[in-house]
Tab-separated table of C-alpha atoms in Angstrom:
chain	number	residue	atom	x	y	z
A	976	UNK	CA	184.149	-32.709	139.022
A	977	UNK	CA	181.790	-33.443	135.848
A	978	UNK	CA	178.293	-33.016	137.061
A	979	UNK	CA	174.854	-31.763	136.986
A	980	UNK	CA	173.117	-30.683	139.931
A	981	UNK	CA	168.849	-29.854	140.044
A	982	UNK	CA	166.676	-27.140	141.970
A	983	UNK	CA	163.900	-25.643	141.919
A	984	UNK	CA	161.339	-28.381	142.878
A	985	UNK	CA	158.499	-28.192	145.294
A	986	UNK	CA	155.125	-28.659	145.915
A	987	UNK	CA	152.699	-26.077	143.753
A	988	UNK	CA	149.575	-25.993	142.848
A	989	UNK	CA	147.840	-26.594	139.832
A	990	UNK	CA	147.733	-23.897	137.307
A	991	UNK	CA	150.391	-22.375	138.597
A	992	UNK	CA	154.131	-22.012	137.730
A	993	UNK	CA	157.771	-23.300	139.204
A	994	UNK	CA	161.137	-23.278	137.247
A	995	UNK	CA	163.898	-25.197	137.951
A	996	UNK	CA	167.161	-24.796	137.378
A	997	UNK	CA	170.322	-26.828	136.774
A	998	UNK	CA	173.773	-26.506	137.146
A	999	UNK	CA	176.647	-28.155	135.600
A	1000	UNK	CA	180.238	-27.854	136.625
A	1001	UNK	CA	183.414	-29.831	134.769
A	1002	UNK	CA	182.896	-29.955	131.006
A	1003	UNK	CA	182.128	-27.429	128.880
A	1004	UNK	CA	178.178	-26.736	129.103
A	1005	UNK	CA	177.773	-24.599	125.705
A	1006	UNK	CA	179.340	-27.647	123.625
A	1007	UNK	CA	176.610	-29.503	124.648
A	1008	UNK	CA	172.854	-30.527	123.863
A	1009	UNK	CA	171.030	-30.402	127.325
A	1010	UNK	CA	167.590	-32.781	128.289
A	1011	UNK	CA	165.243	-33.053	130.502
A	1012	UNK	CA	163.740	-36.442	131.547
A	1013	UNK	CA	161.085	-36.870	134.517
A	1014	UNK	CA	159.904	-40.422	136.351
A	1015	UNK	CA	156.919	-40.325	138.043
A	1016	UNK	CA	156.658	-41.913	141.636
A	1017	UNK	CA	157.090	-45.457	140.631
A	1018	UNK	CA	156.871	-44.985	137.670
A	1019	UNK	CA	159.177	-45.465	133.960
A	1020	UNK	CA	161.318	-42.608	132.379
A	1021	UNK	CA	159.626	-39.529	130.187
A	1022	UNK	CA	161.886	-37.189	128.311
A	1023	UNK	CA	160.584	-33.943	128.601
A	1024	UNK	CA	161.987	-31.390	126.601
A	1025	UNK	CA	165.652	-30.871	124.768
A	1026	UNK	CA	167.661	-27.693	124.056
A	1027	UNK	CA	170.880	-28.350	121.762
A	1028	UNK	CA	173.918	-26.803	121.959
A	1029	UNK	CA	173.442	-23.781	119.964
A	1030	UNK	CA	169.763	-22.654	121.196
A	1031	UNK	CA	168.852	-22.832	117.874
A	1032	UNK	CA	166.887	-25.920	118.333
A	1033	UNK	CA	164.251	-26.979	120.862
A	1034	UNK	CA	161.913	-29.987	121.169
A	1035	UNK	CA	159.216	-30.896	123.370
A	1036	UNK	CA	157.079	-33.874	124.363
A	1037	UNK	CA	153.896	-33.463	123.276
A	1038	UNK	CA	152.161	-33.627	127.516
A	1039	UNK	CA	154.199	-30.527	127.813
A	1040	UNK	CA	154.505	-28.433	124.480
A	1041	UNK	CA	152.827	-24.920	125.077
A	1042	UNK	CA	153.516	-25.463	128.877
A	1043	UNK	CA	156.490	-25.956	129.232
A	1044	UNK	CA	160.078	-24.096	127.992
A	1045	UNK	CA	163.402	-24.906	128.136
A	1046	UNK	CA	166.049	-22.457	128.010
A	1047	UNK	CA	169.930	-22.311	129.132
A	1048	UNK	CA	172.208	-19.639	129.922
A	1049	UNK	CA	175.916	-20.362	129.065
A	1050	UNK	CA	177.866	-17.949	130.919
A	1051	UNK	CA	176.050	-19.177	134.061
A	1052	UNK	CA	176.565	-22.757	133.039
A	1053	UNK	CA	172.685	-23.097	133.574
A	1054	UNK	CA	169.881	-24.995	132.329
A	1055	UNK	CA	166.234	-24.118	132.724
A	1056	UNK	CA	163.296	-25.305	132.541
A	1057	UNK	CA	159.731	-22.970	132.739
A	1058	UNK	CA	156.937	-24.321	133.948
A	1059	UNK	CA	153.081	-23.131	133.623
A	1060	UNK	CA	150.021	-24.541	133.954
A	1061	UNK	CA	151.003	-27.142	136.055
A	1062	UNK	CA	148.814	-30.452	136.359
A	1063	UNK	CA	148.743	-32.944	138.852
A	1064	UNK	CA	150.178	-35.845	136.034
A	1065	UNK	CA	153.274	-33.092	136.018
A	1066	UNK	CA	154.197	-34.872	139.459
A	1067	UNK	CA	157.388	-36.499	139.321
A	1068	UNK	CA	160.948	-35.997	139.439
A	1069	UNK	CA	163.016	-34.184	136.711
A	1070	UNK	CA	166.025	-34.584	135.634
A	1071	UNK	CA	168.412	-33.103	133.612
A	1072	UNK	CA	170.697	-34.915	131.164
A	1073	UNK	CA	173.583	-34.288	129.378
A	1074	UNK	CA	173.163	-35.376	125.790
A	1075	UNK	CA	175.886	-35.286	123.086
A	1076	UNK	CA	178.939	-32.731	121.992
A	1077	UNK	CA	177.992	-30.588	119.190
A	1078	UNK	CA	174.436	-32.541	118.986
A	1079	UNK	CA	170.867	-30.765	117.869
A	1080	UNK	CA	169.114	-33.121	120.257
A	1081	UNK	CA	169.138	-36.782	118.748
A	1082	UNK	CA	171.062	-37.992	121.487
A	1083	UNK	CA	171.758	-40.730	124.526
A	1084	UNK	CA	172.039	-39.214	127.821
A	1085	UNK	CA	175.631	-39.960	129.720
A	1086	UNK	CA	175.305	-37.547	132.588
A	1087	UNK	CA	172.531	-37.021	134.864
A	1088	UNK	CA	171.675	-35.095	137.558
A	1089	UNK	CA	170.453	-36.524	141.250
A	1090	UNK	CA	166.654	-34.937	140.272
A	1091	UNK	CA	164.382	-32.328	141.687
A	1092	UNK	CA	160.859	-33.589	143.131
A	1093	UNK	CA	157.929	-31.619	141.753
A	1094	UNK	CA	154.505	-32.300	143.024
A	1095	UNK	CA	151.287	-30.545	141.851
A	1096	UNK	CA	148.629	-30.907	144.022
A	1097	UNK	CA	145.812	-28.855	145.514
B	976	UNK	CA	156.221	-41.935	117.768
B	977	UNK	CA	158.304	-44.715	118.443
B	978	UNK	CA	156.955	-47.298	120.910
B	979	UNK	CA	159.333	-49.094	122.752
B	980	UNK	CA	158.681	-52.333	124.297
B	981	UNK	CA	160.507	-54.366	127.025
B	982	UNK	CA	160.187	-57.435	127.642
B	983	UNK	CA	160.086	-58.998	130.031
B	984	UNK	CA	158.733	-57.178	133.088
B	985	UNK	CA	160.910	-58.321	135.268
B	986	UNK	CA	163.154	-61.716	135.903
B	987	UNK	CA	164.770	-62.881	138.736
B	988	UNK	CA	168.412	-64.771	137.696
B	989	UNK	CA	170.974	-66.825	139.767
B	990	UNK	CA	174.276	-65.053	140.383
B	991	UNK	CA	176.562	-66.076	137.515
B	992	UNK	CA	174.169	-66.863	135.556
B	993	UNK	CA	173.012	-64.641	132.393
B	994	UNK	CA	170.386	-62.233	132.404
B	995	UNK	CA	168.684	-61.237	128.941
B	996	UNK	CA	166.533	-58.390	128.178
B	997	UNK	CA	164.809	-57.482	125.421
B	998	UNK	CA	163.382	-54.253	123.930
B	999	UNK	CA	161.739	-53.560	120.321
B	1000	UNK	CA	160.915	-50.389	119.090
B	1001	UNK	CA	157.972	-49.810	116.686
B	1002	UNK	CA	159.964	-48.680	113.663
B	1003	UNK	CA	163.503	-49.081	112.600
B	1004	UNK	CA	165.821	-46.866	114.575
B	1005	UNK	CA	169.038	-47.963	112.116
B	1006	UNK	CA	170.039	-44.878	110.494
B	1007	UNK	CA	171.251	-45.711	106.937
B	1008	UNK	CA	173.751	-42.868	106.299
B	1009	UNK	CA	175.908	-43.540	108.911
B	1010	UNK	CA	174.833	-47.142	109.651
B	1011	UNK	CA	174.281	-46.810	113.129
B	1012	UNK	CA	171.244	-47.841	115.448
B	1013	UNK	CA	169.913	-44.604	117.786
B	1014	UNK	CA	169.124	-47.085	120.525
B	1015	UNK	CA	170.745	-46.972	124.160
B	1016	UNK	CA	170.313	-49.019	127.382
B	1017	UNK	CA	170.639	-47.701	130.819
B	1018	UNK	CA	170.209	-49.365	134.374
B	1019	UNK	CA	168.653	-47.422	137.717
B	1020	UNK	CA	169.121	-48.573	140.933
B	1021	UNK	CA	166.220	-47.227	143.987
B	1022	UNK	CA	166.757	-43.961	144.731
B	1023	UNK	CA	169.910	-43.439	142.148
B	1024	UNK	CA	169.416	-41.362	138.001
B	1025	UNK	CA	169.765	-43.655	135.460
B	1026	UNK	CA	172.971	-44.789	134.333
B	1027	UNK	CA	174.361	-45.316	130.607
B	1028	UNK	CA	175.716	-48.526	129.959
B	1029	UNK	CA	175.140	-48.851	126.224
B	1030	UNK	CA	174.704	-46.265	123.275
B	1031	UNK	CA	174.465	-47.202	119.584
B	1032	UNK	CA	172.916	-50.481	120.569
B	1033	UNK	CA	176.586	-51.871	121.084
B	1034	UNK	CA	178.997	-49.526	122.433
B	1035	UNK	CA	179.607	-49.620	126.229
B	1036	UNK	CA	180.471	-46.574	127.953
B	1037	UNK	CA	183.585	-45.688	129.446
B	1038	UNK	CA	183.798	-47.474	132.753
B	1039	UNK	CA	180.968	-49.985	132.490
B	1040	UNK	CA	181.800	-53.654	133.145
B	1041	UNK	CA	182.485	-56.265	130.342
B	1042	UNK	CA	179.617	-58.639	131.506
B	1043	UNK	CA	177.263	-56.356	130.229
B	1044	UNK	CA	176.673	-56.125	126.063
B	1045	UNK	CA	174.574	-55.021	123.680
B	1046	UNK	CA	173.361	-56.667	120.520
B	1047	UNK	CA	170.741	-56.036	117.450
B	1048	UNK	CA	169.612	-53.788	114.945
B	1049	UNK	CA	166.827	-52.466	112.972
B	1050	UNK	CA	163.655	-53.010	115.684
B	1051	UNK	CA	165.050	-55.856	117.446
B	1052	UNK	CA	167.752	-55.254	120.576
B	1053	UNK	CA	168.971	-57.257	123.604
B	1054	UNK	CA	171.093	-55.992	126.797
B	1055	UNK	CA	172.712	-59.460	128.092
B	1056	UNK	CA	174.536	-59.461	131.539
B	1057	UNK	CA	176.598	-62.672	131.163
B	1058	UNK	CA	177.292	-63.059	134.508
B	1059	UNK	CA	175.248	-61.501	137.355
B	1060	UNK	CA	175.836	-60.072	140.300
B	1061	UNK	CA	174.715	-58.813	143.172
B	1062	UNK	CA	175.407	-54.888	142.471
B	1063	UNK	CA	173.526	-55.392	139.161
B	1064	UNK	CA	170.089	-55.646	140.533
B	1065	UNK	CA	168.258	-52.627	139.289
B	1066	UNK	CA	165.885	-51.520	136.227
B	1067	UNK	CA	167.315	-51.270	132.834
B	1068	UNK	CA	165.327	-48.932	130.370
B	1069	UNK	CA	166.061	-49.339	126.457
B	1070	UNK	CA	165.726	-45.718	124.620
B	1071	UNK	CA	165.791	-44.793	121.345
B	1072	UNK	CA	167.230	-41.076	119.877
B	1073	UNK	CA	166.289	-41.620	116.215
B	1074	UNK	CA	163.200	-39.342	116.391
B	1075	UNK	CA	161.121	-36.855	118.897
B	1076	UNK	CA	160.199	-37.467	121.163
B	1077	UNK	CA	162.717	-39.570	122.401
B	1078	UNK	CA	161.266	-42.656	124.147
B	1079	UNK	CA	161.885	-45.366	126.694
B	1080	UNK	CA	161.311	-48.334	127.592
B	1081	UNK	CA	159.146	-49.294	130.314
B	1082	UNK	CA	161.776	-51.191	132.149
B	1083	UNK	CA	162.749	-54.418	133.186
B	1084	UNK	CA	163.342	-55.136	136.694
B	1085	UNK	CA	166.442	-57.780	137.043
B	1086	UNK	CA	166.361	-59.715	140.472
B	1087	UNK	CA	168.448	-62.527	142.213
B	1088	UNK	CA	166.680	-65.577	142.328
């Protein structure tokens, strides 16, 4: 079954760290750029951070660049994503999306994950 | 960046009838070498991750119904469902992949009137 399944989320304080994790299962992970999108409580949609199918290239928003780092590891299927120096406008859930075969990152996302709820809050 | 803009907020649409939304990004997003516009369209139901319905402003993915189409180019795009129905309340979210940071939409919530 093609899919991508979050952990890792919790409630943390700010200035401190969390990672989450996520798993995908049914397609072959290393062929593909991986993403990670949050939505705030009520809020729209935020991509986060992008890793492409090589690790030779990573991007990051610009709210989480020198925070935040993604990472993957392909014999484990897994992507990551390192979090420190959390701040309470880091609340939300997260994501992760599959973007496109053999991509460096430009991409659409057409598989995503049921989330993982982080909340930063004293 | 690339600002993306939705409009409208939301609209509320007889079953049957057509909803259209509309989204313009801030620059072009129509890649000349390949002639192709970095510009998707996805709907999300409460509780539920987005879903792609539309990638390269036109193509619908595998699996998504025929009422639903996408149409423009350049800065200008529209997601039309020609025929609503009940299932297809939700939130659709343009999003464009041309440049980082990738950016949405801020949605457009589609209702039954």
């Amino acid at each position: 079954q093609v899919q991508l399944v979050e952990s890792g989320g919790g409630v943390v304080q700010p200035g401190r760290s969390l990672r989450l994790s996520c798993v995908a299962s049914g397609f072959t992970f290393s062929s593909y750029a991986m993403h990670w999108v949050r939505q705030a409580p009520g809020k729209g949609l935020e991509w986060v951070a992008v890793i492409s199918f090589d690790e030779k290239n990573k991007y990051y928003a610009d709210s989480v660049k020198g925070r935040f780092t993604v990472s993957r590891d392909g014999p484990k299927n897994t992507l990551y994503l390192q979090m420190d120096s959390l701040r309470t406008e880091d609340t939300a859930v997260y994501y992760c999306a599959r973007g496109r075969r053999d991509s460096t990152g430009y991409d659409h996302f057409d598989l995503w994950g049921q989330g993982t709820l982080v909340t930063v809050s004293s | 960046d690339i600002v993306m803009t939705q409009s409208p907020d939301s609209l509320a649409v007889s079953l049957g009838e057509r909803a259209t939304v509309n989204c313009k990004s801030g620059q072009s997003v129509l890649y000349s070498s390949n002639n192709k516009n970095y510009l998707a369209w996805y709907q999300q139901k409460p509780g539920q991750p987005p879903k792609l319905l539309i990638y390269w402003a036109s193509t619908r993915e595998s699996g998504v119904p025929d009422r639903f189409s996408g149409s423009g180019s350049g800065t200008d795009f529209t997601l039309t469902i020609s025929s609503l129905q009940a299932e297809d309340v939700a939130v659709y979210y343009c999003q464009q992949y041309y440049s980082f940071p990738l950016t949405f939409g801020g949605g457009t919530k589609v209702e039954i009137k």
